[in-house]
Short mmCIF file of C-alpha atoms in Angstrom, two decimals:
data_model
loop_
_atom_site.label_atom_id
_atom_site.label_comp_id
_atom_site.label_asym_id
_atom_site.label_seq_id
_atom_site.Cartn_x
_atom_site.Cartn_y
_atom_site.Cartn_z
CA MET A 1 -68.00 19.84 44.50
CA ARG A 2 -67.48 16.30 45.02
CA GLY A 3 -69.51 15.51 41.64
CA ARG A 4 -65.60 17.50 40.78
CA VAL A 5 -63.81 15.49 42.26
CA ALA A 6 -64.57 12.35 40.95
CA GLY A 7 -64.98 13.57 37.72
CA CYS A 8 -61.56 14.28 37.73
CA ALA A 9 -60.16 11.27 39.35
CA ALA A 10 -61.47 9.43 36.59
CA VAL A 11 -60.11 11.98 34.04
CA LEU A 12 -56.51 11.38 35.90
CA LEU A 13 -57.10 7.58 36.21
CA MET A 14 -57.59 7.45 32.15
CA LEU A 15 -54.33 9.81 31.91
CA LEU A 16 -53.05 7.31 33.36
CA THR A 17 -54.08 3.54 31.87
CA GLY A 18 -54.50 4.57 28.25
CA CYS A 19 -58.04 4.45 28.71
CA GLY A 20 -60.40 6.20 26.26
CA GLU A 21 -60.61 7.06 22.54
CA GLY A 22 -57.25 6.20 20.92
CA GLY A 23 -55.61 4.52 23.79
CA SER A 24 -55.58 1.23 22.54
CA GLU A 25 -53.84 2.88 20.05
CA ALA A 26 -50.64 4.17 21.80
CA GLU A 27 -50.51 0.47 23.56
CA ALA A 28 -49.18 -0.46 20.41
CA LYS A 29 -47.34 1.87 19.52
CA PRO A 30 -43.17 0.75 20.71
CA THR A 31 -41.88 3.77 23.18
CA ARG A 32 -38.45 4.60 22.70
CA THR A 33 -35.85 4.45 24.90
CA PRO A 34 -34.09 7.62 26.86
CA LYS A 35 -31.67 9.02 24.84
CA PRO A 36 -28.15 8.71 27.97
CA THR A 37 -26.41 11.52 25.85
CA ALA A 38 -28.57 14.71 25.12
CA ALA A 39 -26.01 16.70 24.24
CA PRO A 40 -24.89 19.55 23.41
CA GLY A 41 -27.57 20.25 26.98
CA VAL A 42 -26.38 17.26 28.46
CA ASP A 43 -25.17 19.60 31.37
CA GLY A 44 -27.27 23.01 30.44
CA ASP A 45 -24.58 25.26 29.45
CA ALA A 46 -23.41 24.19 25.69
CA ASP A 47 -24.08 26.21 22.66
CA PRO A 48 -26.47 23.41 20.51
CA GLY A 49 -23.86 25.72 17.73
CA THR A 50 -21.46 25.09 18.73
CA VAL A 51 -18.20 23.95 16.45
CA PHE A 52 -15.63 21.91 17.94
CA THR A 53 -11.61 22.09 16.12
CA ALA A 54 -10.03 19.97 14.52
CA ALA A 55 -7.04 19.51 16.95
CA GLU A 56 -10.28 19.53 20.06
CA LEU A 57 -11.60 16.62 17.96
CA THR A 58 -8.02 15.44 16.66
CA ALA A 59 -8.00 14.56 21.14
CA ALA A 60 -11.02 12.92 21.53
CA LEU A 61 -10.47 10.59 19.28
CA LEU A 62 -10.57 7.03 20.75
CA PRO A 63 -7.23 5.17 21.75
CA ALA A 64 -6.18 2.35 19.86
CA LYS A 65 -5.63 0.45 23.33
CA ALA A 66 -9.83 1.70 24.33
CA VAL A 67 -10.24 -0.64 20.84
CA GLY A 68 -8.53 -4.00 22.58
CA PRO A 69 -4.46 -3.79 24.59
CA LYS A 70 -2.62 -4.81 21.13
CA ALA A 71 -3.96 -2.11 19.18
CA LYS A 72 -2.28 0.72 17.73
CA ALA A 73 -2.53 3.92 15.92
CA LEU A 74 -2.07 4.18 12.22
CA ASN A 75 -2.33 7.32 10.24
CA ALA A 76 -4.01 10.74 11.48
CA THR A 77 -5.71 12.79 9.79
CA SER A 78 -8.30 16.05 10.17
CA GLY A 79 -9.90 19.61 7.97
CA VAL A 80 -12.05 22.50 8.42
CA ASP A 81 -14.01 21.86 5.42
CA GLY A 82 -14.42 17.87 5.33
CA ARG A 83 -17.12 16.34 2.48
CA LEU A 84 -19.06 13.68 4.19
CA TYR A 85 -20.66 11.42 1.34
CA GLY A 86 -19.47 7.98 0.28
CA GLY A 87 -20.62 4.15 1.89
CA GLY A 88 -21.80 3.19 -2.19
CA ASP A 89 -21.75 4.38 -5.09
CA TRP A 90 -25.19 6.68 -5.03
CA GLY A 91 -24.96 7.80 -8.21
CA ALA A 92 -27.33 5.63 -9.93
CA CYS A 93 -30.34 5.14 -7.68
CA ALA A 94 -32.84 8.41 -8.94
CA PRO A 95 -34.73 7.60 -5.53
CA GLY A 96 -31.96 8.89 -3.42
CA LYS A 97 -30.63 11.38 -5.36
CA LYS A 98 -32.35 14.82 -3.38
CA ALA A 99 -30.43 12.51 -0.17
CA SER A 100 -27.30 11.67 -1.88
CA THR A 101 -27.06 15.40 -2.51
CA GLU A 102 -27.70 17.37 0.14
CA LEU A 103 -25.51 14.99 1.65
CA PHE A 104 -22.41 16.28 -0.84
CA GLU A 105 -22.64 18.57 -0.09
CA MET A 106 -22.58 19.31 3.95
CA ARG A 107 -19.41 20.35 5.48
CA GLY A 108 -17.58 19.61 9.21
CA THR A 109 -14.58 20.61 10.78
CA THR A 110 -13.24 16.57 10.46
CA ALA A 111 -10.77 15.36 12.29
CA GLY A 112 -10.06 10.76 12.07
CA HIS A 113 -7.49 8.01 11.86
CA MET A 114 -6.90 3.74 11.09
CA ILE A 115 -6.83 1.14 13.82
CA SER A 116 -5.51 -1.79 14.37
CA PRO A 117 -7.59 -3.85 16.70
CA PHE A 118 -5.37 -6.13 16.04
CA PRO A 119 -2.22 -5.83 14.53
CA GLY A 120 0.14 -9.84 13.37
CA ALA A 121 -2.71 -11.73 14.09
CA ASN A 122 -3.84 -12.96 10.53
CA ALA A 123 0.00 -14.66 9.44
CA ASP A 124 -1.67 -14.82 5.65
CA ASP A 125 -4.43 -12.53 5.04
CA GLU A 126 -4.89 -8.38 5.48
CA ASP A 127 -5.15 -7.21 9.65
CA PRO A 128 -8.09 -5.93 9.91
CA VAL A 129 -8.75 -1.72 9.51
CA LEU A 130 -11.06 0.52 11.91
CA SER A 131 -11.70 3.95 10.96
CA GLN A 132 -12.77 6.48 12.97
CA THR A 133 -14.20 10.08 11.81
CA LEU A 134 -15.17 13.23 14.18
CA VAL A 135 -16.99 16.40 12.82
CA SER A 136 -18.35 19.00 14.19
CA MET A 137 -21.05 21.21 12.97
CA PRO A 138 -24.70 23.31 14.72
CA ASP A 139 -25.92 19.82 16.07
CA ALA A 140 -29.78 20.15 13.63
CA ARG A 141 -27.01 19.91 10.89
CA ALA A 142 -25.81 16.65 12.10
CA GLU A 143 -29.74 15.63 13.18
CA ARG A 144 -30.07 16.32 9.61
CA HIS A 145 -27.42 14.52 8.30
CA VAL A 146 -28.24 11.46 9.94
CA GLU A 147 -31.87 11.28 8.76
CA LEU A 148 -31.22 11.94 5.14
CA ARG A 149 -28.67 9.05 6.22
CA ARG A 150 -31.71 6.83 6.73
CA GLN A 151 -33.47 7.56 3.87
CA LEU A 152 -30.33 7.51 1.07
CA HIS A 153 -30.51 3.49 2.18
CA LYS A 154 -34.43 2.90 2.30
CA ALA A 155 -34.69 5.01 -0.49
CA CYS A 156 -32.02 2.72 -2.61
CA PRO A 157 -31.21 -0.69 -1.46
CA SER A 158 -29.96 -1.81 -4.34
CA VAL A 159 -28.02 0.12 -6.84
CA THR A 160 -26.67 -1.18 -9.91
CA VAL A 161 -22.93 -0.07 -10.75
CA ASP A 162 -20.72 -0.13 -14.26
CA THR A 163 -17.72 -1.52 -13.49
CA ASP A 164 -14.73 -2.29 -16.18
CA ALA A 165 -15.99 -5.93 -15.98
CA ALA A 166 -19.69 -6.89 -15.37
CA PRO A 167 -21.65 -4.81 -13.54
CA VAL A 168 -22.04 -4.92 -9.46
CA VAL A 169 -24.33 -4.29 -7.59
CA GLU A 170 -24.57 -2.70 -4.35
CA HIS A 171 -26.97 -4.29 -1.46
CA HIS A 172 -27.95 -1.24 1.46
CA ALA A 173 -29.98 -1.60 5.21
CA VAL A 174 -29.89 0.83 7.68
CA GLU A 175 -31.13 0.35 10.63
CA ASP A 176 -31.18 1.60 14.41
CA LEU A 177 -28.38 1.38 17.30
CA PRO A 178 -30.70 1.99 20.61
CA ASP A 179 -28.73 4.06 23.66
CA ILE A 180 -25.56 5.29 21.94
CA GLY A 181 -25.68 9.02 21.63
CA ASP A 182 -28.42 11.17 20.61
CA GLU A 183 -29.16 8.68 17.87
CA ALA A 184 -27.41 6.61 16.19
CA ILE A 185 -27.27 4.09 12.81
CA LEU A 186 -25.57 1.57 11.21
CA GLU A 187 -25.47 1.37 7.13
CA SER A 188 -25.00 -2.13 5.87
CA LYS A 189 -23.94 -2.87 2.22
CA ARG A 190 -23.07 -6.44 0.72
CA TYR A 191 -21.58 -6.84 -3.28
CA GLU A 192 -23.35 -9.89 -5.80
CA GLY A 193 -21.82 -9.76 -9.35
CA GLY A 194 -18.01 -9.90 -10.27
CA ASP A 195 -15.13 -12.20 -10.23
CA ASP A 196 -13.90 -9.85 -6.05
CA TYR A 197 -16.46 -10.36 -4.12
CA ASP A 198 -18.17 -12.05 -1.78
CA ALA A 199 -22.35 -11.60 -1.84
CA ALA A 200 -22.49 -12.87 1.49
CA THR A 201 -20.61 -10.59 2.76
CA ARG A 202 -21.51 -7.71 4.69
CA TYR A 203 -20.31 -4.58 5.32
CA TYR A 204 -20.33 -2.31 7.91
CA LYS A 205 -19.96 2.13 9.16
CA ALA A 206 -21.73 3.21 12.31
CA GLU A 207 -22.75 6.76 12.69
CA VAL A 208 -23.89 8.45 16.08
CA ARG A 209 -24.63 12.00 16.43
CA VAL A 210 -23.57 13.43 20.08
CA GLY A 211 -24.64 16.51 19.73
CA GLY A 212 -23.09 18.52 16.61
CA VAL A 213 -20.95 15.65 16.33
CA LEU A 214 -21.13 12.64 14.18
CA VAL A 215 -19.06 9.72 14.95
CA LEU A 216 -18.42 7.80 11.91
CA VAL A 217 -16.86 4.00 12.39
CA ASP A 218 -16.04 1.86 10.18
CA ALA A 219 -14.69 -1.77 10.82
CA GLY A 220 -15.19 -3.21 7.65
CA PRO A 221 -16.92 -6.57 8.18
CA HIS A 222 -16.94 -6.69 11.37
CA LYS A 223 -20.17 -5.69 12.90
CA ASP A 224 -19.67 -6.23 16.99
CA LEU A 225 -16.38 -3.99 16.63
CA THR A 226 -17.79 -1.46 14.62
CA ILE A 227 -21.24 -1.78 16.78
CA SER A 228 -18.28 -1.63 20.08
CA SER A 229 -15.87 0.79 18.39
CA ALA A 230 -19.04 2.89 17.92
CA ALA A 231 -20.45 3.30 21.72
CA LYS A 232 -17.01 4.04 23.35
CA ALA A 233 -16.36 6.29 20.20
CA ALA A 234 -19.23 8.52 22.13
CA ALA A 235 -19.11 8.42 25.40
CA ARG A 236 -15.81 10.26 24.81
CA VAL A 237 -17.44 12.97 22.71
CA ARG A 238 -19.62 13.42 25.32
CA THR A 239 -16.83 13.24 29.12
CA GLU A 240 -13.95 14.80 26.11
CA LEU A 241 -15.85 17.54 23.84
CA TYR A 242 -19.83 18.34 26.47
CA LYS A 243 -17.54 17.58 29.61
CA ALA A 244 -20.36 15.55 29.90
CA SER A 245 -19.93 13.42 33.59
#
């Protein structure tokens, strides 16, 4: 009996410390920070197949005042059959054709609006504009959408687009945003070629999944504003739609 106890203790010690075969490999892999949302099951009673109405999504949009004290909401849109595409001209990228085709066929109930974060701040240039769109679909489909966006950006880091003038090259990148929603990515692109583009300027778009709701936020070249607004919008979806405390 004493031998069995000692053996069990040794096995337990190995499990706790990561020793034994494969332990060093497991320790080498980066650990992922626990997700703070876990919707739609955050309170244990939300249906993962729940699809919210356009009116519910509209009510859950991040208000302009949450972006800045002087921010103003501009035009609002909503629909029941929103098509989710964009973020680049992917037609010329053969490796991304399968992902872009599947993304093009996805639909969801949508609501969105534009926000002027700093109205009147730029006397000579146009004021920056932040766009926010909420898209509702079953959570498995929303999860698939985020994964396809990852695949598309990695498959097509550079895409040449024909224009009326000289060809323009779109350079794409994607990275994970930790601790926002159930999962989140930050997409970026910059243009090279042509007379209308500054090759050094990047444009950003955040896509956050909260259960079956996609939170899409785009503030153009303003990276920090894009990320902070996406985090606030995702938190609002969590509380307003999934009733999480």
